[in-house]
PDB file of C-alpha atoms in Angstrom:
ATOM      1  CA  UNK A   1      13.374  -9.897   3.532  1.00 66.00           C
ATOM      2  CA  UNK A   2      15.253 -11.851   6.634  1.00 63.00           C
ATOM      3  CA  UNK A   3      12.927 -10.268   8.708  1.00 63.00           C
ATOM      4  CA  UNK A   4       9.796 -11.213   6.977  1.00 65.00           C
ATOM      5  CA  UNK A   5      10.838 -14.662   6.915  1.00 65.00           C
ATOM      6  CA  UNK A   6      12.277 -15.324  10.518  1.00 65.00           C
ATOM      7  CA  UNK A   7       8.238 -15.295  11.643  1.00 62.00           C
ATOM      8  CA  UNK A   8       7.024 -18.275  10.542  1.00 59.00           C
ATOM      9  CA  UNK A   9       3.745 -18.805   9.132  1.00 61.00           C
ATOM     10  CA  UNK A  10       1.413 -21.708   9.862  1.00 59.00           C
ATOM     11  CA  UNK A  11       3.361 -23.223   7.175  1.00 59.00           C
ATOM     12  CA  UNK A  12       6.962 -23.063   8.303  1.00 64.00           C
ATOM     13  CA  UNK A  13       9.526 -20.646   7.873  1.00 70.00           C
ATOM     14  CA  UNK A  14       9.800 -19.091   4.934  1.00 73.00           C
ATOM     15  CA  UNK A  15      13.194 -19.030   2.346  1.00 78.00           C
ATOM     16  CA  UNK A  16      14.534 -15.276   2.233  1.00 80.00           C
ATOM     17  CA  UNK A  17      15.607 -16.304  -1.420  1.00 86.00           C
ATOM     18  CA  UNK A  18      11.968 -17.501  -2.442  1.00 86.00           C
ATOM     19  CA  UNK A  19      10.299 -15.016  -0.900  1.00 84.00           C
ATOM     20  CA  UNK A  20      12.543 -12.546  -2.151  1.00 87.00           C
ATOM     21  CA  UNK A  21      11.757 -13.231  -5.979  1.00 92.00           C
ATOM     22  CA  UNK A  22       7.980 -13.519  -5.173  1.00 90.00           C
ATOM     23  CA  UNK A  23       8.307 -10.074  -4.192  1.00 91.00           C
ATOM     24  CA  UNK A  24      10.402  -8.545  -6.868  1.00 94.00           C
ATOM     25  CA  UNK A  25       7.903 -10.399  -9.154  1.00 96.00           C
ATOM     26  CA  UNK A  26       4.942  -8.701  -8.150  1.00 95.00           C
ATOM     27  CA  UNK A  27       7.077  -5.339  -7.867  1.00 96.00           C
ATOM     28  CA  UNK A  28       7.325  -5.730 -11.264  1.00 97.00           C
ATOM     29  CA  UNK A  29       3.904  -6.727 -12.573  1.00 97.00           C
ATOM     30  CA  UNK A  30       2.739  -3.835 -10.437  1.00 96.00           C
ATOM     31  CA  UNK A  31       4.757  -1.583 -12.260  1.00 96.00           C
ATOM     32  CA  UNK A  32       3.427  -2.684 -15.879  1.00 96.00           C
ATOM     33  CA  UNK A  33       0.287  -2.534 -14.489  1.00 94.00           C
ATOM     34  CA  UNK A  34       0.291   1.104 -13.485  1.00 93.00           C
ATOM     35  CA  UNK A  35       2.340   2.271 -17.113  1.00 94.00           C
ATOM     36  CA  UNK A  36      -1.052   1.956 -18.083  1.00 94.00           C
ATOM     37  CA  UNK A  37      -3.036   3.962 -15.853  1.00 92.00           C
ATOM     38  CA  UNK A  38      -3.845   7.441 -16.610  1.00 94.00           C
ATOM     39  CA  UNK A  39      -1.899  10.470 -15.495  1.00 94.00           C
ATOM     40  CA  UNK A  40      -4.489  11.386 -12.238  1.00 95.00           C
ATOM     41  CA  UNK A  41      -5.951   8.327 -10.629  1.00 94.00           C
ATOM     42  CA  UNK A  42      -8.733   7.763  -8.325  1.00 94.00           C
ATOM     43  CA  UNK A  43      -6.521   7.961  -5.494  1.00 93.00           C
ATOM     44  CA  UNK A  44      -5.301  10.797  -7.036  1.00 95.00           C
ATOM     45  CA  UNK A  45      -8.530  12.619  -7.300  1.00 96.00           C
ATOM     46  CA  UNK A  46      -9.193  11.669  -3.639  1.00 95.00           C
ATOM     47  CA  UNK A  47      -6.187  13.332  -2.228  1.00 95.00           C
ATOM     48  CA  UNK A  48      -6.602  16.125  -3.865  1.00 97.00           C
ATOM     49  CA  UNK A  49     -10.336  16.634  -2.341  1.00 96.00           C
ATOM     50  CA  UNK A  50      -9.117  15.705   1.142  1.00 96.00           C
ATOM     51  CA  UNK A  51      -6.172  18.828   0.768  1.00 96.00           C
ATOM     52  CA  UNK A  52      -9.273  20.910  -0.764  1.00 97.00           C
ATOM     53  CA  UNK A  53     -11.364  20.408   2.086  1.00 96.00           C
ATOM     54  CA  UNK A  54      -8.460  21.306   4.822  1.00 95.00           C
ATOM     55  CA  UNK A  55      -7.515  24.317   2.622  1.00 97.00           C
ATOM     56  CA  UNK A  56     -11.008  25.332   3.311  1.00 97.00           C
ATOM     57  CA  UNK A  57     -11.029  25.201   6.909  1.00 96.00           C
ATOM     58  CA  UNK A  58     -12.530  21.598   7.182  1.00 95.00           C
ATOM     59  CA  UNK A  59     -10.174  19.018   9.255  1.00 92.00           C
ATOM     60  CA  UNK A  60      -9.928  16.188   7.242  1.00 90.00           C
ATOM     61  CA  UNK A  61      -8.002  12.874   7.521  1.00 88.00           C
ATOM     62  CA  UNK A  62      -7.972   9.890   5.331  1.00 88.00           C
ATOM     63  CA  UNK A  63      -7.499   6.403   6.950  1.00 85.00           C
ATOM     64  CA  UNK A  64      -8.012   8.226  10.625  1.00 84.00           C
ATOM     65  CA  UNK A  65      -9.737   5.030  11.767  1.00 82.00           C
ATOM     66  CA  UNK A  66     -12.715   3.364  11.954  1.00 83.00           C
ATOM     67  CA  UNK A  67     -14.314   4.489  15.047  1.00 83.00           C
ATOM     68  CA  UNK A  68     -14.637   7.883  16.590  1.00 80.00           C
ATOM     69  CA  UNK A  69     -11.767   7.462  19.154  1.00 82.00           C
ATOM     70  CA  UNK A  70      -9.304   5.985  16.189  1.00 77.00           C
ATOM     71  CA  UNK A  71      -9.940   9.289  14.502  1.00 67.00           C
TER      72      UNK A  71
END
């Protein structure tokens, strides 16, 4: 938390305690939201598709970049 707050944004330095409270609140909200997700999400299905491609001999990378050189 301190490292994130050490780099001031355009509004000045962040208060570590305020920042930590905001992060904790966002994590708690995400956990509540995630409780309503199906057992298998779209993201899980995408992971499975990439895994199947790789198992089938196709080199398939998620988030490999937006350009050929990044990939």
